[in-house]
Amino acid sequence: MTKDKLYRLMDILDEIKQIDELLSQHTAHQNESTLMAGQYKARKEQLLVYFINELNASNAYQTHRLGLIKQMMERFYPTSEKESSAPSITDEDLHTLAQAISA
């Protein structure tokens, strides 16, 4: 994986985190428009699909990329309220995985 591609994937991760925060803000205020929340959800899904496709396009680092995809899904699509309040992955973990991919 080239450095350019790695940096692009890291930028996408940052954008997904920002959108996730905006989505949380919009869903916290029930009186706000659900149109905006829907748009944020759609954009988040587009970015996640792009991220996964780009990650899978590389033949290298197969074991790391599958683990990264699993952790991304657990973080951004938790299955319960408990997981939502305490994500199973931290930013430091994502950084460590990104370093493993680029090694």
mmCIF file of N, CA, C and O in Angstrom, residues 5-19 43-52 54-55 72 76 94:
data_model
loop_
_atom_site.group_PDB
_atom_site.id
_atom_site.type_symbol
_atom_site.label_atom_id
_atom_site.label_comp_id
_atom_site.label_asym_id
_atom_site.label_seq_id
_atom_site.Cartn_x
_atom_site.Cartn_y
_atom_site.Cartn_z
ATOM 1 N N LYS A 5 -2.051 6.346 -0.572
ATOM 2 C CA LYS A 5 -3.302 5.618 -0.314
ATOM 3 C C LYS A 5 -3.556 5.522 1.191
ATOM 4 O O LYS A 5 -4.687 5.689 1.644
ATOM 5 N N LEU A 6 -2.514 5.274 1.954
ATOM 6 C CA LEU A 6 -2.647 5.202 3.405
ATOM 7 C C LEU A 6 -3.147 6.528 3.970
ATOM 8 O O LEU A 6 -4.068 6.551 4.786
ATOM 9 N N TYR A 7 -2.553 7.622 3.522
ATOM 10 C CA TYR A 7 -2.982 8.932 4.006
ATOM 11 C C TYR A 7 -4.423 9.235 3.596
ATOM 12 O O TYR A 7 -5.181 9.833 4.355
ATOM 13 N N ARG A 8 -4.800 8.819 2.412
ATOM 14 C CA ARG A 8 -6.189 9.011 1.958
ATOM 15 C C ARG A 8 -7.147 8.226 2.855
ATOM 16 O O ARG A 8 -8.190 8.742 3.262
ATOM 17 N N LEU A 9 -6.792 6.993 3.193
ATOM 18 C CA LEU A 9 -7.644 6.194 4.075
ATOM 19 C C LEU A 9 -7.724 6.803 5.474
ATOM 20 O O LEU A 9 -8.787 6.802 6.101
ATOM 21 N N MET A 10 -6.621 7.351 5.941
ATOM 22 C CA MET A 10 -6.638 8.005 7.254
ATOM 23 C C MET A 10 -7.514 9.253 7.220
ATOM 24 O O MET A 10 -8.242 9.533 8.179
ATOM 25 N N ASP A 11 -7.475 10.004 6.122
ATOM 26 C CA ASP A 11 -8.351 11.166 5.970
ATOM 27 C C ASP A 11 -9.817 10.753 5.965
ATOM 28 O O ASP A 11 -10.668 11.427 6.545
ATOM 29 N N ILE A 12 -10.104 9.634 5.325
ATOM 30 C CA ILE A 12 -11.478 9.139 5.291
ATOM 31 C C ILE A 12 -11.933 8.748 6.694
ATOM 32 O O ILE A 12 -13.072 9.024 7.076
ATOM 33 N N LEU A 13 -11.052 8.132 7.464
ATOM 34 C CA LEU A 13 -11.392 7.793 8.850
ATOM 35 C C LEU A 13 -11.731 9.043 9.644
ATOM 36 O O LEU A 13 -12.697 9.067 10.412
ATOM 37 N N ASP A 14 -10.945 10.090 9.463
ATOM 38 C CA ASP A 14 -11.223 11.353 10.155
ATOM 39 C C ASP A 14 -12.577 11.918 9.739
ATOM 40 O O ASP A 14 -13.347 12.392 10.574
ATOM 41 N N GLU A 15 -12.868 11.858 8.456
ATOM 42 C CA GLU A 15 -14.146 12.372 7.964
ATOM 43 C C GLU A 15 -15.317 11.552 8.507
ATOM 44 O O GLU A 15 -16.349 12.100 8.889
ATOM 45 N N ILE A 16 -15.155 10.248 8.588
ATOM 46 C CA ILE A 16 -16.208 9.394 9.144
ATOM 47 C C ILE A 16 -16.446 9.745 10.608
ATOM 48 O O ILE A 16 -17.596 9.830 11.050
ATOM 49 N N LYS A 17 -15.368 9.964 11.368
ATOM 50 C CA LYS A 17 -15.517 10.342 12.777
ATOM 51 C C LYS A 17 -16.251 11.670 12.921
ATOM 52 O O LYS A 17 -17.113 11.820 13.781
ATOM 53 N N GLN A 18 -15.924 12.640 12.068
ATOM 54 C CA GLN A 18 -16.599 13.938 12.119
ATOM 55 C C GLN A 18 -18.083 13.790 11.799
ATOM 56 O O GLN A 18 -18.935 14.382 12.479
ATOM 57 N N ILE A 19 -18.393 13.021 10.789
ATOM 58 C CA ILE A 19 -19.791 12.816 10.414
ATOM 59 C C ILE A 19 -20.529 12.075 11.524
ATOM 60 O O ILE A 19 -21.686 12.384 11.824
ATOM 61 N N ARG A 43 -24.040 9.682 3.970
ATOM 62 C CA ARG A 43 -22.648 10.049 3.698
ATOM 63 C C ARG A 43 -21.685 9.139 4.454
ATOM 64 O O ARG A 43 -20.653 8.712 3.922
ATOM 65 N N LYS A 44 -22.026 8.836 5.706
ATOM 66 C CA LYS A 44 -21.199 7.943 6.514
ATOM 67 C C LYS A 44 -21.105 6.564 5.857
ATOM 68 O O LYS A 44 -20.015 5.992 5.747
ATOM 69 N N GLU A 45 -22.226 6.058 5.380
ATOM 70 C CA GLU A 45 -22.230 4.753 4.720
ATOM 71 C C GLU A 45 -21.426 4.786 3.421
ATOM 72 O O GLU A 45 -20.689 3.843 3.124
ATOM 73 N N GLN A 46 -21.538 5.876 2.665
ATOM 74 C CA GLN A 46 -20.754 6.002 1.433
ATOM 75 C C GLN A 46 -19.259 5.959 1.732
ATOM 76 O O GLN A 46 -18.488 5.281 1.029
ATOM 77 N N LEU A 47 -18.851 6.689 2.753
ATOM 78 C CA LEU A 47 -17.432 6.726 3.111
ATOM 79 C C LEU A 47 -16.939 5.373 3.619
ATOM 80 O O LEU A 47 -15.825 4.955 3.302
ATOM 81 N N LEU A 48 -17.766 4.683 4.403
ATOM 82 C CA LEU A 48 -17.372 3.362 4.891
ATOM 83 C C LEU A 48 -17.236 2.369 3.746
ATOM 84 O O LEU A 48 -16.296 1.570 3.711
ATOM 85 N N VAL A 49 -18.153 2.416 2.792
ATOM 86 C CA VAL A 49 -18.067 1.531 1.625
ATOM 87 C C VAL A 49 -16.799 1.845 0.830
ATOM 88 O O VAL A 49 -16.071 0.941 0.421
ATOM 89 N N TYR A 50 -16.518 3.130 0.621
ATOM 90 C CA TYR A 50 -15.308 3.518 -0.095
ATOM 91 C C TYR A 50 -14.070 3.024 0.645
ATOM 92 O O TYR A 50 -13.145 2.469 0.042
ATOM 93 N N PHE A 51 -14.046 3.220 1.958
ATOM 94 C CA PHE A 51 -12.912 2.798 2.781
ATOM 95 C C PHE A 51 -12.684 1.292 2.647
ATOM 96 O O PHE A 51 -11.559 0.831 2.414
ATOM 97 N N ILE A 52 -13.743 0.511 2.779
ATOM 98 C CA ILE A 52 -13.629 -0.946 2.697
ATOM 99 C C ILE A 52 -13.176 -1.380 1.308
ATOM 100 O O ILE A 52 -12.318 -2.252 1.163
ATOM 101 N N GLU A 54 -11.427 0.346 -0.898
ATOM 102 C CA GLU A 54 -10.020 0.720 -1.083
ATOM 103 C C GLU A 54 -9.099 -0.209 -0.306
ATOM 104 O O GLU A 54 -8.033 -0.582 -0.787
ATOM 105 N N LEU A 55 -9.508 -0.570 0.874
ATOM 106 C CA LEU A 55 -8.710 -1.470 1.693
ATOM 107 C C LEU A 55 -8.634 -2.857 1.052
ATOM 108 O O LEU A 55 -7.577 -3.481 1.021
ATOM 109 N N MET A 72 -13.870 -1.330 12.503
ATOM 110 C CA MET A 72 -14.587 -0.158 11.983
ATOM 111 C C MET A 72 -16.098 -0.364 12.123
ATOM 112 O O MET A 72 -16.820 0.526 12.544
ATOM 113 N N PHE A 76 -18.484 2.046 14.440
ATOM 114 C CA PHE A 76 -19.446 2.956 13.847
ATOM 115 C C PHE A 76 -20.854 2.377 13.729
ATOM 116 O O PHE A 76 -21.789 3.105 13.439
ATOM 117 N N LEU A 94 -6.766 2.569 16.048
ATOM 118 C CA LEU A 94 -6.830 2.798 14.603
ATOM 119 C C LEU A 94 -5.463 3.218 14.068
ATOM 120 O O LEU A 94 -5.050 2.781 13.001
#
